[in-house]
C-alpha atoms as a printed R data frame, in Angstrom:
    type eleno elety resid chain resno       x      y        z
1   ATOM     1    CA   MET     A     1 -26.214 81.821  -87.662
2   ATOM     2    CA   THR     A     2 -27.830 81.886  -91.117
3   ATOM     3    CA   GLU     A     3 -27.401 78.993  -93.534
4   ATOM     4    CA   LYS     A     4 -25.381 81.238  -95.850
5   ATOM     5    CA   SER     A     5 -22.915 82.380  -93.185
6   ATOM     6    CA   TRP     A     6 -22.569 78.802  -91.911
7   ATOM     7    CA   ALA     A     7 -21.768 77.599  -95.426
8   ATOM     8    CA   GLU     A     8 -19.290 80.430  -95.939
9   ATOM     9    CA   GLU     A     9 -17.455 79.429  -92.772
10  ATOM    10    CA   GLU     A    10 -17.335 75.833  -94.005
11  ATOM    11    CA   PHE     A    11 -15.969 77.017  -97.345
12  ATOM    12    CA   GLN     A    12 -13.214 78.960  -95.603
13  ATOM    13    CA   ASP     A    13 -12.327 75.924  -93.489
14  ATOM    14    CA   ILE     A    14 -12.068 73.764  -96.618
15  ATOM    15    CA   GLU     A    15  -9.802 76.328  -98.278
16  ATOM    16    CA   TYR     A    16  -7.524 76.503  -95.238
17  ATOM    17    CA   ASN     A    17  -7.449 72.732  -94.831
18  ATOM    18    CA   LEU     A    18  -6.558 72.143  -98.475
19  ATOM    19    CA   LYS     A    19  -3.734 74.664  -98.285
20  ATOM    20    CA   THR     A    20  -2.343 73.014  -95.145
21  ATOM    21    CA   ILE     A    21  -2.585 69.500  -96.594
22  ATOM    22    CA   ARG     A    22  -0.877 70.513  -99.830
23  ATOM    23    CA   GLU     A    23   2.002 72.033  -97.861
24  ATOM    24    CA   GLU     A    24   2.352 68.810  -95.857
25  ATOM    25    CA   ILE     A    25   2.221 66.715  -99.039
26  ATOM    26    CA   ALA     A    26   4.992 68.822 -100.563
27  ATOM    27    CA   ARG     A    27   7.204 68.400  -97.491
28  ATOM    28    CA   ALA     A    28   6.643 64.649  -97.257
29  ATOM    29    CA   ALA     A    29   7.197 64.193 -100.986
30  ATOM    30    CA   ALA     A    30  10.466 66.136 -100.837
31  ATOM    31    CA   LEU     A    31  11.697 63.891  -98.034
32  ATOM    32    CA   SER     A    32  11.091 60.890 -100.291
33  ATOM    33    CA   GLY     A    33  12.862 62.469 -103.266
34  ATOM    34    CA   ARG     A    34   9.697 63.455 -105.115
35  ATOM    35    CA   SER     A    35   7.518 66.517 -105.667
36  ATOM    36    CA   GLU     A    36   3.934 67.363 -104.746
37  ATOM    37    CA   GLN     A    37   2.948 66.665 -108.378
38  ATOM    38    CA   ASP     A    38   4.002 63.018 -107.953
39  ATOM    39    CA   ILE     A    39   1.294 62.437 -105.328
40  ATOM    40    CA   ASP     A    40  -2.328 61.833 -106.314
41  ATOM    41    CA   PHE     A    41  -4.412 63.697 -103.736
42  ATOM    42    CA   MET     A    42  -7.931 62.308 -103.384
43  ATOM    43    CA   ALA     A    43 -10.731 64.043 -101.500
44  ATOM    44    CA   VAL     A    44 -12.859 61.378  -99.806
45  ATOM    45    CA   THR     A    45 -16.426 62.633  -99.930
46  ATOM    46    CA   LYS     A    46 -18.335 60.069  -97.861
47  ATOM    47    CA   THR     A    47 -21.355 61.808  -96.196
48  ATOM    48    CA   VAL     A    48 -20.183 65.214  -97.524
49  ATOM    49    CA   ASP     A    49 -22.827 67.489  -99.048
50  ATOM    50    CA   GLU     A    50 -22.463 68.210 -102.755
51  ATOM    51    CA   MET     A    51 -21.984 71.954 -102.261
52  ATOM    52    CA   PHE     A    52 -18.874 71.353 -100.162
53  ATOM    53    CA   ILE     A    53 -17.510 68.800 -102.632
54  ATOM    54    CA   ASN     A    54 -18.023 71.326 -105.428
55  ATOM    55    CA   HIS     A    55 -16.188 73.954 -103.399
56  ATOM    56    CA   ALA     A    56 -13.223 71.621 -102.950
57  ATOM    57    CA   ILE     A    57 -13.265 71.013 -106.709
58  ATOM    58    CA   ALA     A    58 -13.295 74.780 -107.284
59  ATOM    59    CA   CYS     A    59 -10.217 74.925 -105.017
60  ATOM    60    CA   GLY     A    60  -8.331 72.512 -107.270
61  ATOM    61    CA   ILE     A    61  -9.369 68.989 -106.232
62  ATOM    62    CA   THR     A    62  -9.281 66.762 -109.324
63  ATOM    63    CA   LEU     A    63  -9.916 63.364 -107.741
64  ATOM    64    CA   ILE     A    64 -12.777 62.337 -105.462
65  ATOM    65    CA   GLY     A    65 -13.528 59.019 -103.793
66  ATOM    66    CA   GLU     A    66 -16.804 57.601 -102.515
67  ATOM    67    CA   ASN     A    67 -17.278 54.541 -100.341
68  ATOM    68    CA   LYS     A    68 -20.757 53.487 -101.396
69  ATOM    69    CA   VAL     A    69 -22.235 52.855 -104.828
70  ATOM    70    CA   GLN     A    70 -25.601 54.445 -104.085
71  ATOM    71    CA   GLU     A    71 -24.062 57.573 -102.590
72  ATOM    72    CA   MET     A    72 -21.810 58.033 -105.621
73  ATOM    73    CA   LEU     A    73 -24.709 57.612 -108.045
74  ATOM    74    CA   ARG     A    74 -26.977 59.933 -106.038
75  ATOM    75    CA   LYS     A    75 -24.434 62.740 -105.826
76  ATOM    76    CA   LYS     A    76 -22.924 62.469 -109.270
77  ATOM    77    CA   PRO     A    77 -25.536 64.547 -111.223
78  ATOM    78    CA   ASN     A    78 -25.071 67.460 -108.780
79  ATOM    79    CA   LEU     A    79 -21.275 67.590 -108.919
80  ATOM    80    CA   HIS     A    80 -19.100 69.784 -111.145
81  ATOM    81    CA   LEU     A    81 -17.049 66.917 -112.524
82  ATOM    82    CA   ASN     A    82 -15.461 68.413 -115.623
83  ATOM    83    CA   GLY     A    83 -11.805 67.343 -115.400
84  ATOM    84    CA   VAL     A    84 -12.408 65.457 -112.137
85  ATOM    85    CA   ARG     A    85 -11.799 61.719 -111.715
86  ATOM    86    CA   LYS     A    86 -14.234 59.679 -109.638
87  ATOM    87    CA   ASN     A    87 -13.152 56.508 -107.819
88  ATOM    88    CA   LEU     A    88 -15.023 53.973 -105.732
89  ATOM    89    CA   ILE     A    89 -12.959 53.204 -102.633
90  ATOM    90    CA   GLY     A    90 -15.290 51.115 -100.459
91  ATOM    91    CA   HIS     A    91 -16.133 47.421 -100.453
92  ATOM    92    CA   LEU     A    92 -18.131 46.476 -103.556
93  ATOM    93    CA   GLN     A    93 -20.788 43.777 -103.434
94  ATOM    94    CA   SER     A    94 -21.113 41.601 -106.541
95  ATOM    95    CA   ASN     A    95 -24.748 42.604 -107.074
96  ATOM    96    CA   LYS     A    96 -23.763 46.291 -107.238
97  ATOM    97    CA   ALA     A    97 -20.952 45.870 -109.793
98  ATOM    98    CA   GLY     A    98 -23.234 46.378 -112.782
99  ATOM    99    CA   GLN     A    99 -24.468 49.676 -111.333
100 ATOM   100    CA   ILE     A   100 -21.031 51.235 -110.772
101 ATOM   101    CA   VAL     A   101 -18.968 49.885 -113.687
102 ATOM   102    CA   GLY     A   102 -18.722 52.703 -116.224
103 ATOM   103    CA   GLU     A   103 -19.783 55.326 -113.680
104 ATOM   104    CA   VAL     A   104 -16.358 55.736 -112.071
105 ATOM   105    CA   ASP     A   105 -12.815 56.006 -113.361
106 ATOM   106    CA   MET     A   106 -11.403 53.380 -111.024
107 ATOM   107    CA   ILE     A   107 -12.492 50.822 -108.434
108 ATOM   108    CA   GLU     A   108  -9.849 50.842 -105.699
109 ATOM   109    CA   SER     A   109 -11.207 48.018 -103.595
110 ATOM   110    CA   VAL     A   110 -10.947 44.694 -105.422
111 ATOM   111    CA   ASP     A   111 -10.738 42.427 -102.390
112 ATOM   112    CA   SER     A   112 -11.451 39.004 -103.923
113 ATOM   113    CA   VAL     A   113 -11.071 37.140 -107.193
114 ATOM   114    CA   LYS     A   114 -14.868 36.838 -107.294
115 ATOM   115    CA   ILE     A   115 -15.491 40.599 -107.312
116 ATOM   116    CA   GLY     A   116 -12.670 41.141 -109.805
117 ATOM   117    CA   ARG     A   117 -14.274 38.660 -112.184
118 ATOM   118    CA   GLU     A   118 -17.671 40.300 -111.763
119 ATOM   119    CA   ILE     A   119 -16.239 43.764 -112.521
120 ATOM   120    CA   GLY     A   120 -14.610 42.300 -115.620
121 ATOM   121    CA   LYS     A   121 -17.858 40.634 -116.697
122 ATOM   122    CA   GLN     A   122 -19.863 43.849 -116.328
123 ATOM   123    CA   SER     A   123 -17.139 45.844 -118.097
124 ATOM   124    CA   VAL     A   124 -17.186 43.511 -121.102
125 ATOM   125    CA   LYS     A   125 -20.976 43.874 -121.259
126 ATOM   126    CA   LYS     A   126 -20.544 47.641 -121.509
127 ATOM   127    CA   GLY     A   127 -17.633 47.465 -123.944
128 ATOM   128    CA   ILE     A   128 -15.116 49.078 -121.577
129 ATOM   129    CA   VAL     A   129 -12.064 48.195 -119.508
130 ATOM   130    CA   THR     A   130 -12.202 49.118 -115.820
131 ATOM   131    CA   ASP     A   131  -9.071 50.217 -113.972
132 ATOM   132    CA   VAL     A   132  -8.773 48.638 -110.535
133 ATOM   133    CA   LEU     A   133  -6.526 48.451 -107.511
134 ATOM   134    CA   ILE     A   134  -5.994 45.268 -105.525
135 ATOM   135    CA   GLU     A   135  -6.825 45.704 -101.843
136 ATOM   136    CA   VAL     A   136  -4.297 44.115  -99.482
137 ATOM   137    CA   ASN     A   137  -5.137 43.297  -95.860
138 ATOM   138    CA   ILE     A   138  -1.600 44.123  -94.796
139 ATOM   139    CA   GLY     A   139  -2.382 43.747  -91.071
140 ATOM   140    CA   ARG     A   140  -4.287 40.458  -91.483
141 ATOM   141    CA   GLU     A   141  -7.241 41.960  -89.639
142 ATOM   142    CA   GLU     A   142 -10.465 39.964  -89.451
143 ATOM   143    CA   SER     A   143 -12.484 43.188  -89.468
144 ATOM   144    CA   LYS     A   144 -11.117 44.266  -92.857
145 ATOM   145    CA   THR     A   145 -11.513 42.986  -96.375
146 ATOM   146    CA   GLY     A   146  -8.669 42.436  -98.818
147 ATOM   147    CA   PHE     A   147  -6.253 39.765  -99.939
148 ATOM   148    CA   MET     A   148  -3.847 38.341  -97.389
149 ATOM   149    CA   PRO     A   149  -0.257 39.337  -98.269
150 ATOM   150    CA   GLU     A   150   0.808 35.820  -99.251
151 ATOM   151    CA   ALA     A   151  -2.113 35.532 -101.715
152 ATOM   152    CA   VAL     A   152  -1.619 38.853 -103.501
153 ATOM   153    CA   GLU     A   153   0.801 37.883 -106.270
154 ATOM   154    CA   GLU     A   154  -1.043 34.697 -107.243
155 ATOM   155    CA   SER     A   155  -4.395 36.511 -107.206
156 ATOM   156    CA   ILE     A   156  -3.054 39.334 -109.365
157 ATOM   157    CA   ALA     A   157  -1.734 36.795 -111.879
158 ATOM   158    CA   GLU     A   158  -5.199 35.214 -111.992
159 ATOM   159    CA   LEU     A   159  -7.065 38.511 -112.305
160 ATOM   160    CA   SER     A   160  -4.661 39.824 -114.951
161 ATOM   161    CA   GLU     A   161  -6.248 37.323 -117.354
162 ATOM   162    CA   VAL     A   162  -9.786 38.613 -116.770
163 ATOM   163    CA   ALA     A   163 -11.190 40.464 -119.783
164 ATOM   164    CA   GLY     A   164 -12.487 43.952 -119.037
165 ATOM   165    CA   LEU     A   165 -10.110 44.478 -116.113
166 ATOM   166    CA   HIS     A   166  -6.834 46.406 -115.895
167 ATOM   167    CA   ILE     A   167  -4.813 46.202 -112.682
168 ATOM   168    CA   CYS     A   168  -3.131 49.519 -111.864
169 ATOM   169    CA   GLY     A   169  -1.635 48.891 -108.422
170 ATOM   170    CA   LEU     A   170  -2.296 48.174 -104.772
171 ATOM   171    CA   MET     A   171  -4.384 49.720 -102.005
172 ATOM   172    CA   THR     A   172  -4.174 49.150  -98.270
173 ATOM   173    CA   ILE     A   173  -5.378 50.469  -94.918
174 ATOM   174    CA   PRO     A   174  -2.953 49.448  -92.154
175 ATOM   175    CA   PRO     A   175  -3.996 48.681  -88.591
176 ATOM   176    CA   ILE     A   176  -4.219 51.490  -86.047
177 ATOM   177    CA   CYS     A   177  -0.746 51.772  -84.526
178 ATOM   178    CA   GLU     A   178   0.325 53.514  -81.337
179 ATOM   179    CA   LYS     A   179   3.795 54.250  -82.705
180 ATOM   180    CA   ASN     A   180   4.855 55.598  -86.079
181 ATOM   181    CA   THR     A   181   7.568 52.962  -86.265
182 ATOM   182    CA   GLU     A   182   4.898 50.236  -86.202
183 ATOM   183    CA   LEU     A   183   2.831 52.033  -88.830
184 ATOM   184    CA   CYS     A   184   5.820 52.534  -91.102
185 ATOM   185    CA   LYS     A   185   6.602 48.810  -90.971
186 ATOM   186    CA   PHE     A   186   3.225 48.077  -92.574
187 ATOM   187    CA   PHE     A   187   3.762 50.821  -95.146
188 ATOM   188    CA   THR     A   188   7.239 49.529  -95.949
189 ATOM   189    CA   ASN     A   189   6.009 45.949  -96.295
190 ATOM   190    CA   ILE     A   190   3.406 46.848  -98.873
191 ATOM   191    CA   TYR     A   191   5.755 49.214 -100.688
192 ATOM   192    CA   ASN     A   192   8.224 46.342 -101.087
193 ATOM   193    CA   MET     A   193   5.395 44.107 -102.358
194 ATOM   194    CA   TYR     A   194   4.363 46.827 -104.836
195 ATOM   195    CA   VAL     A   195   7.905 47.186 -106.179
196 ATOM   196    CA   ASP     A   196   8.437 43.426 -106.362
197 ATOM   197    CA   ILE     A   197   5.224 42.744 -108.293
198 ATOM   198    CA   GLY     A   198   5.900 45.683 -110.589
199 ATOM   199    CA   SER     A   199   9.335 44.317 -111.425
200 ATOM   200    CA   LYS     A   200   7.771 41.108 -112.788
201 ATOM   201    CA   LYS     A   201   6.173 42.996 -115.724
202 ATOM   202    CA   LEU     A   202   2.990 40.916 -115.720
203 ATOM   203    CA   ASP     A   203   0.680 41.333 -118.695
204 ATOM   204    CA   ASN     A   204  -2.255 43.666 -118.012
205 ATOM   205    CA   VAL     A   205  -0.677 44.806 -114.721
206 ATOM   206    CA   SER     A   206   0.714 48.356 -114.552
207 ATOM   207    CA   MET     A   207   1.650 48.745 -110.875
208 ATOM   208    CA   ASN     A   208   1.667 52.526 -111.216
209 ATOM   209    CA   ILE     A   209  -0.414 53.300 -108.124
210 ATOM   210    CA   LEU     A   210   0.290 52.596 -104.467
211 ATOM   211    CA   SER     A   211  -2.728 53.856 -102.546
212 ATOM   212    CA   MET     A   212  -2.014 54.185  -98.835
213 ATOM   213    CA   GLY     A   213  -2.374 57.012  -96.381
214 ATOM   214    CA   MET     A   214  -5.474 58.769  -95.033
215 ATOM   215    CA   SER     A   215  -6.227 61.839  -92.925
216 ATOM   216    CA   GLY     A   216  -4.215 60.668  -89.928
217 ATOM   217    CA   ASP     A   217  -1.184 59.153  -91.618
218 ATOM   218    CA   TYR     A   218  -0.786 60.421  -95.186
219 ATOM   219    CA   ALA     A   219   2.552 62.151  -94.496
220 ATOM   220    CA   GLU     A   220   4.083 58.919  -93.162
221 ATOM   221    CA   ALA     A   221   2.604 57.014  -96.102
222 ATOM   222    CA   ILE     A   222   4.143 59.394  -98.629
223 ATOM   223    CA   ARG     A   223   7.522 59.174  -96.943
224 ATOM   224    CA   SER     A   224   7.180 55.378  -97.172
225 ATOM   225    CA   GLY     A   225   6.498 55.432 -100.928
226 ATOM   226    CA   SER     A   226   2.775 56.066 -101.394
227 ATOM   227    CA   ASN     A   227   1.813 58.044 -104.481
228 ATOM   228    CA   HIS     A   228  -1.963 58.089 -103.916
229 ATOM   229    CA   ILE     A   229  -3.532 59.337 -100.668
230 ATOM   230    CA   ARG     A   230  -7.164 59.443  -99.546
231 ATOM   231    CA   VAL     A   231  -8.084 62.370  -97.292
232 ATOM   232    CA   GLY     A   232 -11.588 63.081  -96.017
233 ATOM   233    CA   SER     A   233 -12.110 64.395  -92.500
234 ATOM   234    CA   LYS     A   234  -8.976 66.553  -92.620
235 ATOM   235    CA   ILE     A   235 -10.553 68.437  -95.534
236 ATOM   236    CA   PHE     A   236 -14.237 68.477  -94.645
237 ATOM   237    CA   GLY     A   237 -14.235 67.949  -90.876
238 ATOM   238    CA   PRO     A   238 -15.763 65.034  -88.944
239 ATOM   239    CA   ARG     A   239 -18.272 62.949  -90.881
240 ATOM   240    CA   ILE     A   240 -21.942 63.525  -90.134
241 ATOM   241    CA   TYR     A   241 -23.935 60.295  -90.345
């Protein structure tokens, strides 16, 4: 198979996958009393070649997410990003904050007060305000980063006072669950937290975004209240490392 025909097959797969996902988003949104337009659909582009990301953009993707700072910065000049938002979704080390602040539209993975303060510091240096999401370790897993549920509200109150930072909502990745009922409990717990914090009308805290749901569980997440999903392998196929 020639490189061209291989790429064309990949393009067709991306087109089909996007169509299928959008149909599933619309169904899940309707079941939660919303429309497809109420759900922010992110294409996660970790390890994906730029030509396939650009094809997804040509097919209507307007939000992409990268896990690593260096990968985002390396790919960015080769992407057709007019009208496309770019978010960092992976763990951010303090020494990389200065490199990524100002290069993305949002950092979705603020998992400590320390990194939030560093993002704010670098943002002030550049004369901007960086939108962020607070990462919640809803399953209390040692293998994952994020604030423990009981620390979220206090930490948000502390970070809301940091110059250069604007808190827009919450992000979480629940544990792997054998049953949907178990998964939905985690989704429901963080949805209730999201609503509760939003009701307090804290200064510099919008609580407009609840980011939960990935390739394997985005429909359940939407039905549970998510309005921001992150889908990678279901668009582009298995990651190639």
